[in-house]
PDB file of C-alpha atoms and ligand atoms in Angstrom:
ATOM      1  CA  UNK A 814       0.000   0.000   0.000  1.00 96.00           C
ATOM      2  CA  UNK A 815       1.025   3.393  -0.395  1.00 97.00           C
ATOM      3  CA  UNK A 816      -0.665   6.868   0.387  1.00 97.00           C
ATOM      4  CA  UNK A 817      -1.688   9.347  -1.740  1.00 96.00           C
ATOM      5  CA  UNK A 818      -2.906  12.780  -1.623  1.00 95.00           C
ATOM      6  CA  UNK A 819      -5.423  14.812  -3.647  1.00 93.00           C
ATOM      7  CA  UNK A 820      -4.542  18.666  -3.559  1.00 96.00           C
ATOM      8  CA  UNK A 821      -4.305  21.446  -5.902  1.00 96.00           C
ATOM      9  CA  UNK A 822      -3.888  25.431  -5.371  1.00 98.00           C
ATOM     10  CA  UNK A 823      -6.748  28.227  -5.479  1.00 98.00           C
ATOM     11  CA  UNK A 824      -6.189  32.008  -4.955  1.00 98.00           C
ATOM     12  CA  UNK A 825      -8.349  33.773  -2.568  1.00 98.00           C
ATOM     13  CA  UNK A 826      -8.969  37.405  -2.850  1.00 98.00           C
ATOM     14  CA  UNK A 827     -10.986  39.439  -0.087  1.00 98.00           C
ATOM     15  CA  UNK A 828     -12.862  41.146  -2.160  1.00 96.00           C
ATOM     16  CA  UNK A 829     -13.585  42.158  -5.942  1.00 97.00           C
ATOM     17  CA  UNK A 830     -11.512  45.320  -6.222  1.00 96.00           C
ATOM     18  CA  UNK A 831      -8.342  42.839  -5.729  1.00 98.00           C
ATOM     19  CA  UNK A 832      -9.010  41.229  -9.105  1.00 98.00           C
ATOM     20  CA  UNK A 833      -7.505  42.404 -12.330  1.00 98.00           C
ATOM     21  CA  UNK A 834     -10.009  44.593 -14.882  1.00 98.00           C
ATOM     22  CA  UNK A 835     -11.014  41.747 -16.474  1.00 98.00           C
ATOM     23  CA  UNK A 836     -11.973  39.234 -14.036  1.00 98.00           C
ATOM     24  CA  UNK A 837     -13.689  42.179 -12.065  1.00 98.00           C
ATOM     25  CA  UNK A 838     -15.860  42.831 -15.055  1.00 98.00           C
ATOM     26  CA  UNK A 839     -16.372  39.258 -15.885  1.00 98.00           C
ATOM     27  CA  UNK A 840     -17.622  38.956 -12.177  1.00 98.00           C
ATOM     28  CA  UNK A 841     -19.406  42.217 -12.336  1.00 98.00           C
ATOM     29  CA  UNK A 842     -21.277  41.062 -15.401  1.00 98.00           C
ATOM     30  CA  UNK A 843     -21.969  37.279 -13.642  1.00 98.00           C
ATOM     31  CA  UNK A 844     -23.928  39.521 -11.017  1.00 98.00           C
ATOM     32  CA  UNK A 845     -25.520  41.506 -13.416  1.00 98.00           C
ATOM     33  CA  UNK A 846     -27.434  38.417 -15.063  1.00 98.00           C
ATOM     34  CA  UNK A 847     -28.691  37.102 -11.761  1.00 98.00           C
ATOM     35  CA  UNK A 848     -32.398  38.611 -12.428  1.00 98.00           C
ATOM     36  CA  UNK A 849     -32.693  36.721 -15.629  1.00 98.00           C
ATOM     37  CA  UNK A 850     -32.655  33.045 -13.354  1.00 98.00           C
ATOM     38  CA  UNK A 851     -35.408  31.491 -13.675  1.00 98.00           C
ATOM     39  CA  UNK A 852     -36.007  30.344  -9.774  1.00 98.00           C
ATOM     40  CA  UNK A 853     -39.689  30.393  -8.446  1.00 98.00           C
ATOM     41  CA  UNK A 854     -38.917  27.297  -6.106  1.00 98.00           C
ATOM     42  CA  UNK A 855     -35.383  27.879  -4.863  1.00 98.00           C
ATOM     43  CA  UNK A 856     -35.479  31.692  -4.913  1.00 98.00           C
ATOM     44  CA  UNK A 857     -31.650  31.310  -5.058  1.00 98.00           C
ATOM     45  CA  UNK A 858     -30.506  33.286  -8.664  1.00 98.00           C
ATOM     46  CA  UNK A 859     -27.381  32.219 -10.129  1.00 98.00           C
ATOM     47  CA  UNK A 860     -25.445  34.115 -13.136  1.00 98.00           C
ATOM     48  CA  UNK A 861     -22.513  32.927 -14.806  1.00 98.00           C
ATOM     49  CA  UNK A 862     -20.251  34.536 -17.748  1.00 98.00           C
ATOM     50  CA  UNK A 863     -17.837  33.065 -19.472  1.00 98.00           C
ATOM     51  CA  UNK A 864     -15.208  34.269 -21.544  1.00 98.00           C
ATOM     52  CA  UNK A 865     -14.393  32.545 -24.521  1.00 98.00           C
ATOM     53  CA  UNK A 866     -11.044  32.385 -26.586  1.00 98.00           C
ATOM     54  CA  UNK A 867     -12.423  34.577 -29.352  1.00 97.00           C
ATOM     55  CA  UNK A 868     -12.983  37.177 -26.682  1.00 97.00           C
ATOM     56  CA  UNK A 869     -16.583  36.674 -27.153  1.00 98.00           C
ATOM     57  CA  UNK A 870     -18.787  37.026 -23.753  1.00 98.00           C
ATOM     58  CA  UNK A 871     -21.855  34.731 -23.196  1.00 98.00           C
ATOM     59  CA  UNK A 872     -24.051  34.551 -20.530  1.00 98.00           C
ATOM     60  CA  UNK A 873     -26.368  31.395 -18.440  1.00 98.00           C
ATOM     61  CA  UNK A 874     -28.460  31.457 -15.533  1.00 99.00           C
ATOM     62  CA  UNK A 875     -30.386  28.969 -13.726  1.00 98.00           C
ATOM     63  CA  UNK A 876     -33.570  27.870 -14.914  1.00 98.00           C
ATOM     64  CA  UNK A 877     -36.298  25.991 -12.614  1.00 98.00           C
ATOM     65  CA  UNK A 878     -39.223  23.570 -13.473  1.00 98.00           C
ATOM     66  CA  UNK A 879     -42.151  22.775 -11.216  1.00 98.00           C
ATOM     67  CA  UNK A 880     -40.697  19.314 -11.726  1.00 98.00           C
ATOM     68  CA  UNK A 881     -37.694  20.051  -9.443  1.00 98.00           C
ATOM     69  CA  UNK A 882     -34.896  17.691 -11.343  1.00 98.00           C
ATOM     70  CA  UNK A 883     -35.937  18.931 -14.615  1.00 98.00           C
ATOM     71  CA  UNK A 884     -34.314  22.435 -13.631  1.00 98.00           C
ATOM     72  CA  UNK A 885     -30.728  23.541 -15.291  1.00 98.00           C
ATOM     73  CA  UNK A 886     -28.245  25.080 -13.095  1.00 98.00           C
ATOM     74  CA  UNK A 887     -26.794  28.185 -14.643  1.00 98.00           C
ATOM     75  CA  UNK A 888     -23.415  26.482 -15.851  1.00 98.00           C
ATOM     76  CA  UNK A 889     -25.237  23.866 -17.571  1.00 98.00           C
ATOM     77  CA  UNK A 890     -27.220  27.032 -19.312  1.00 98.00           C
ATOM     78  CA  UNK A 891     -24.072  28.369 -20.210  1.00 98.00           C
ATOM     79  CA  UNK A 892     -21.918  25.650 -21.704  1.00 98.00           C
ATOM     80  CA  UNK A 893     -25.045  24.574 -24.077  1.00 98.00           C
ATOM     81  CA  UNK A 894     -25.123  28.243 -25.241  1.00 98.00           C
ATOM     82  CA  UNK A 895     -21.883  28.972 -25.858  1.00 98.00           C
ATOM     83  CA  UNK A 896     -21.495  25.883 -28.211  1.00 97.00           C
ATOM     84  CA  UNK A 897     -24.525  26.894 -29.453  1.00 98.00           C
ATOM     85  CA  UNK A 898     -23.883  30.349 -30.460  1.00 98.00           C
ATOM     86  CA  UNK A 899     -19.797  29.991 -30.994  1.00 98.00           C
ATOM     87  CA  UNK A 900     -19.334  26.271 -31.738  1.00 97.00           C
ATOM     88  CA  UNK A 901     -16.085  24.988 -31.892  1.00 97.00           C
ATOM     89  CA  UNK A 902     -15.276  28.064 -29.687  1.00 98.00           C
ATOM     90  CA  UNK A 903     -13.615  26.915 -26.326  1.00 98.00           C
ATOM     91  CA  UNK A 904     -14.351  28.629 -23.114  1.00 98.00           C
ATOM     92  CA  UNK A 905     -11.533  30.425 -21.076  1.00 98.00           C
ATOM     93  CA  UNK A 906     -12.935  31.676 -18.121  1.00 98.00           C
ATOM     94  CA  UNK A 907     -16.647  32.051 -16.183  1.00 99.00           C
ATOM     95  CA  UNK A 908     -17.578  33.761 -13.814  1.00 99.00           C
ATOM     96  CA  UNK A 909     -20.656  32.498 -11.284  1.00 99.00           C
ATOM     97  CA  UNK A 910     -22.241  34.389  -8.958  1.00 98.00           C
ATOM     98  CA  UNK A 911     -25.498  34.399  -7.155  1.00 98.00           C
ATOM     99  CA  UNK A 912     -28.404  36.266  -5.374  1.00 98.00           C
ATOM    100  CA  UNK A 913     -31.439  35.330  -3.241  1.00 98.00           C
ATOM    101  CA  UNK A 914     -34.212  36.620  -1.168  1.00 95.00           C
ATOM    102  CA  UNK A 915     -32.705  34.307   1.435  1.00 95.00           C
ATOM    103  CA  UNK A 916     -29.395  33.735   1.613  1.00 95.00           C
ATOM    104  CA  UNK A 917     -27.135  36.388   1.855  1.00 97.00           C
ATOM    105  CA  UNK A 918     -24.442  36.515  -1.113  1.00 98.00           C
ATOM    106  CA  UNK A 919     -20.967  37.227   0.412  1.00 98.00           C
ATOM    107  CA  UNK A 920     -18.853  34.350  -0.150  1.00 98.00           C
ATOM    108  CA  UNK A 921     -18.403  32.398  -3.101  1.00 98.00           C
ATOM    109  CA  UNK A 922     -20.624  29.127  -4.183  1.00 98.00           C
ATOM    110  CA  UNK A 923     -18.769  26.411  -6.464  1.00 98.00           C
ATOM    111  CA  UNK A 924     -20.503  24.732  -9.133  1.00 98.00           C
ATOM    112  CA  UNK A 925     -22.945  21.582  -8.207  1.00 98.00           C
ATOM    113  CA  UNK A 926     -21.381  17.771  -8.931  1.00 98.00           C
ATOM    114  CA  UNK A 927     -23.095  17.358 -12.955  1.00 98.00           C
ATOM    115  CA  UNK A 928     -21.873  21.083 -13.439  1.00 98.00           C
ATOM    116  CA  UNK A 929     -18.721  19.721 -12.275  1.00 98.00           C
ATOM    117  CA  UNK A 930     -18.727  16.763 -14.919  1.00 98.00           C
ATOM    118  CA  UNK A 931     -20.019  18.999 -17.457  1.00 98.00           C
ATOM    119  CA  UNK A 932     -17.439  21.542 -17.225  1.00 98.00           C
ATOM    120  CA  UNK A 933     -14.635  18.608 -17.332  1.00 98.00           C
ATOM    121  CA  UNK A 934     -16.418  17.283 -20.689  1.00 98.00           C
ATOM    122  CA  UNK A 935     -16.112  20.699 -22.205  1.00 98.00           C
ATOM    123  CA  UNK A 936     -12.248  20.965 -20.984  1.00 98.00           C
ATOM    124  CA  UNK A 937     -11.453  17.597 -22.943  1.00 97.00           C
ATOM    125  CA  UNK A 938     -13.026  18.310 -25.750  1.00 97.00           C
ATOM    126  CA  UNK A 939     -11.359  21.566 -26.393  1.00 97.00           C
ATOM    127  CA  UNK A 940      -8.306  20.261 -24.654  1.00 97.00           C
ATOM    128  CA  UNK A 941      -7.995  23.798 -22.725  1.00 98.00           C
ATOM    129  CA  UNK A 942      -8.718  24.736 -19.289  1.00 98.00           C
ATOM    130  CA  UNK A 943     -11.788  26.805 -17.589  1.00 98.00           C
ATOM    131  CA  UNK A 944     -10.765  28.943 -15.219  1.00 98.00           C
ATOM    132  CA  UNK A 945     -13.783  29.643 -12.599  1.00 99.00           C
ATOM    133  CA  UNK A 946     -14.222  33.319 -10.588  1.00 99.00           C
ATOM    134  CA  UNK A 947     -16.418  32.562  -7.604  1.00 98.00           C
ATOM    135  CA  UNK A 948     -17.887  35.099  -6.096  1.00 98.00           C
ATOM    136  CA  UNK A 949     -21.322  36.387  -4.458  1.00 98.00           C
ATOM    137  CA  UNK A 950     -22.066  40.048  -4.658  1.00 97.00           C
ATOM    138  CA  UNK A 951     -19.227  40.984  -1.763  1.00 97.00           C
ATOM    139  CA  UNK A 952     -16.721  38.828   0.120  1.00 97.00           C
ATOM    140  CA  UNK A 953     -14.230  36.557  -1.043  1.00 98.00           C
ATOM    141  CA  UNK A 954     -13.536  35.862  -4.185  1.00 98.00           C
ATOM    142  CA  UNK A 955     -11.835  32.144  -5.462  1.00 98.00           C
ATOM    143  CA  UNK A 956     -10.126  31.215  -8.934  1.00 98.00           C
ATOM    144  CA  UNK A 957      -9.614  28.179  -9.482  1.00 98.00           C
ATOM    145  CA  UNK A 958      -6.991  27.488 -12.513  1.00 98.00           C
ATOM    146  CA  UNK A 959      -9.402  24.585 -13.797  1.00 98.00           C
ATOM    147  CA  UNK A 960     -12.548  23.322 -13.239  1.00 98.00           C
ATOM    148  CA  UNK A 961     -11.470  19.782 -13.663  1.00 98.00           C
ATOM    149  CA  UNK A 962      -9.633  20.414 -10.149  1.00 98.00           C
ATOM    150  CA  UNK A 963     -12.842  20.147  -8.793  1.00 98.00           C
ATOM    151  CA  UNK A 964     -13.707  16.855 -10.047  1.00 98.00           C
ATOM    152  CA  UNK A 965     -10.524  14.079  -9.118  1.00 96.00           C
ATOM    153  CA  UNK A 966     -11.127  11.050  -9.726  1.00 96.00           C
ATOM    154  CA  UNK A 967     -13.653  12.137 -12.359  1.00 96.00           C
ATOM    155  CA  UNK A 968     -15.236   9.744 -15.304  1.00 97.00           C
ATOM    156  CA  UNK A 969     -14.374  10.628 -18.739  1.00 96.00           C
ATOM    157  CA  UNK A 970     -14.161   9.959 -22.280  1.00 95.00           C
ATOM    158  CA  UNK A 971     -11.204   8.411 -22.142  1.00 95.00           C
ATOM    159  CA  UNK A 972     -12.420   5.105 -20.069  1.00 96.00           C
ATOM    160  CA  UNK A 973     -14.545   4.568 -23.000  1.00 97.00           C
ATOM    161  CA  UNK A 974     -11.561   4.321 -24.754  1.00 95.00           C
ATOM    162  CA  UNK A 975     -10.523   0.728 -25.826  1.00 93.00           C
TER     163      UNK A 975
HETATM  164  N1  THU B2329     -27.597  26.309  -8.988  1.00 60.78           N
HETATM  165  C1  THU B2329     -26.898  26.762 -10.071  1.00 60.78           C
HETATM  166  O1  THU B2329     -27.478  27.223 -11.072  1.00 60.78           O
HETATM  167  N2  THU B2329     -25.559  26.707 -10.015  1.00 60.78           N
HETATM  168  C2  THU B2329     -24.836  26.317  -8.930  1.00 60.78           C
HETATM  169  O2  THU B2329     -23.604  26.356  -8.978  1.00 60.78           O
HETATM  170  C3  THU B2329     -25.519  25.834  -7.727  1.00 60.78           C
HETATM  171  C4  THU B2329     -26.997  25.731  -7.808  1.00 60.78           C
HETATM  172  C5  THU B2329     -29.064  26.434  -9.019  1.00 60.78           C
HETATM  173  C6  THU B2329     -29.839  25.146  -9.128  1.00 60.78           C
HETATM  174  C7  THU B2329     -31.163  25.557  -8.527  1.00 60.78           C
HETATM  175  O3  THU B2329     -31.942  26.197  -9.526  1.00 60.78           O
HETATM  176  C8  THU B2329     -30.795  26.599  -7.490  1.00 60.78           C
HETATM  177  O4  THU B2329     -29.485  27.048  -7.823  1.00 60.78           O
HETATM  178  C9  THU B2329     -30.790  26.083  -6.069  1.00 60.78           C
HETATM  179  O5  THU B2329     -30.076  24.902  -5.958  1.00 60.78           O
END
């Protein structure tokens, strides 16, 4: 037997104004699509931008369903409509962020487990990275390099591969 460790590194800022202009913005604009969620159950809005190579800027939010697990979380949104709109096109960075009656938004959220997969799929296929900008609408604020480093161990389609 021998022990392994999982770990990778994440930068933490304390608050938006720490971020270069264009993750700010990115961020800023994340925010500024909250209102368009769809979210009559959860309440909880949730915008995400993303960046893409081109320097092209598309937007997702989270869209509900009176049948709870038919709902899309706002990544999900956004990765469809990207390679919709720019196909072939990979994604560089998004940004999520989030707003509710509820909860308050000052620290980051991180995308849900199928976001997670999702995001890894679109990695592989354009063999490049997606940087994620977590933030609410204050407090900390975490990029991670890739959004595969939130999935180890993940399923892909390589072990389809013969
Ligand atoms: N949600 C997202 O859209 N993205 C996340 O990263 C976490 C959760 C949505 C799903 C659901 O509509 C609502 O937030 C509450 O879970």
């Amino acid at each position: 037997m021998n022990q392994q460790k999982f770990s990778f590194d994440f930068e933490v800022y304390d608050s938006i104004d720490e971020l270069s202009k264009e993750d700010a913005q990115l961020l800023r604009e994340a925010q500024s699509v909250t209102p368009n969620a769809y979210a009559p159950y959860s309440h909880f809005h949730v915008g995400a931008m993303a960046k893409l190579v081109n320097g092209k800027t598309i937007s997702g939010t989270n869209q509900e369903n009176a049948s709870y697990p038919v709902g899309i979380c706002a990544e999900r949104v956004l990765l469809s409509a990207a390679s919709s709109v720019y196909p072939g096109i990979a994604v560089e960075t998004i940004a999520i962020s989030y707003q509710s009656e509820f909860v308050e938004s000052n620290r980051p959220i991180s995308p849900c487990g199928i976001c997670r997969q999702t995001l890894v799929e679109y990695e592989n296929r354009f063999e490049h990275p997606i940087r994620l900008i977590l933030g609410g609408k204050e407090g900390k604020i975490y990029i991670i390099p890739k959004a595969s480093m939130l999935l180890p161990f993940g399923f892909s389609g390589k072990d389809l591969e013969k």
